[in-house]
C-alpha cells in the first residue's frame, strides 16, 4: 500500500470496536501516527504499538489530551450530541480538522428518493424536543446525530468534516445487520427472504468507508458526505444472489410478500436485516445519493468479497460468540414458510 505524501498525527475518539480498527489499520498502513482516546474497555488488546490515552466522554474527562495537538481528529464514538459539544470545545484549538461520523439517520425525511446531503435533517428543535421528552436512543438517534453535525461545524467551521454512513457491514460487525444473511445462506435449506426481491438496499463495507474517511483528512476536505453503496442501485434479490455465490451449501431462497410478513408479525430491519417494509414514507430509505462522496474518493469492493470475508470472520469466532442480535428465529422462519406454502398451494 502506498504511503501518504504527508504523514499526519491522527487522534481517534473510540477506535477499538468495529469501524475504528479498520480506520486505524489503514491509517497505520498509510504511515500516519495514531493516538487512541477511549475508556480502555473495548478490545484493549488491539494495537499494542499505538499510543492510548484514557478518558471518559460521558463524565466528561478529556484531561489526558491536555498539552497535545493533532492534525486531525476522527470521532467514531459519539451518538449523544452533548459529547460533541464537549469534545469539539476541548479540541478546536488543538486539531487541524475534525471528522465526525454521523449517519444517514440524520436525514429526517425517508420519503425522498435520491436524497443528497442538502436534504432535510432533524432540526435543533427536534433535538431539544427529543431530549426534553426523554426519548430512547432509537427515537433520539437521528436528532442527536444531526445536532452533533451542527456542533462540529460551529466549533471547526470549514475545518469540519461530516460523513453520513448508511449500514456499515463487513468483518467484526457483531450487530448481525448484514452478517445474518451470509451466515443464514451458508447454513442452507430454505431461506425466508422479504418481499418480492425488488426492494432496494444500501450497504457500505467498513474497510471502504474507513479508507474514504482517512482520504478526506489527508486531502484536507470539508463539508458533509452521504456515504453508502454500492455505486449502482442494488435490490434485495441482487444482494442475496451475490451472497449465495460465495457458498456452495444447497439453499433455496423463498420470497415472502410484505403483507404476509406483517400478518405474521415479522419485524423489518431487525428480523429481516437490510430491509424495511415498503411504503411512501420509506421510499428513499435505501436510495440515498452518494455522488458527492464517490467524486471525493469513496469506492466499493465487490459484494462477494464483503460477503466472503464476513462469513470467514464469523466462522473464526469461538462458538459461544457466534450469536447474532438480528435475524429471524429459525423456528419462526420455518413456521412462516410452511404457512406461506400452504396458502399458495
PDB file of C-alpha atoms in Angstrom, residues 65 71 74 131 135 185:
ATOM      1  CA  UNK A  65      -5.476  15.376  25.924  1.00  0.00           C
ATOM      2  CA  UNK A  71      -3.526  17.288  12.559  1.00  0.00           C
ATOM      3  CA  UNK A  74     -11.775  11.243  13.806  1.00  0.00           C
ATOM      4  CA  UNK A 131     -34.023  15.445  24.961  1.00  0.00           C
ATOM      5  CA  UNK A 135     -36.865   9.673  24.125  1.00  0.00           C
ATOM      6  CA  UNK A 185     -27.488 -18.661   3.464  1.00  0.00           C
TER       7      UNK A 185
END
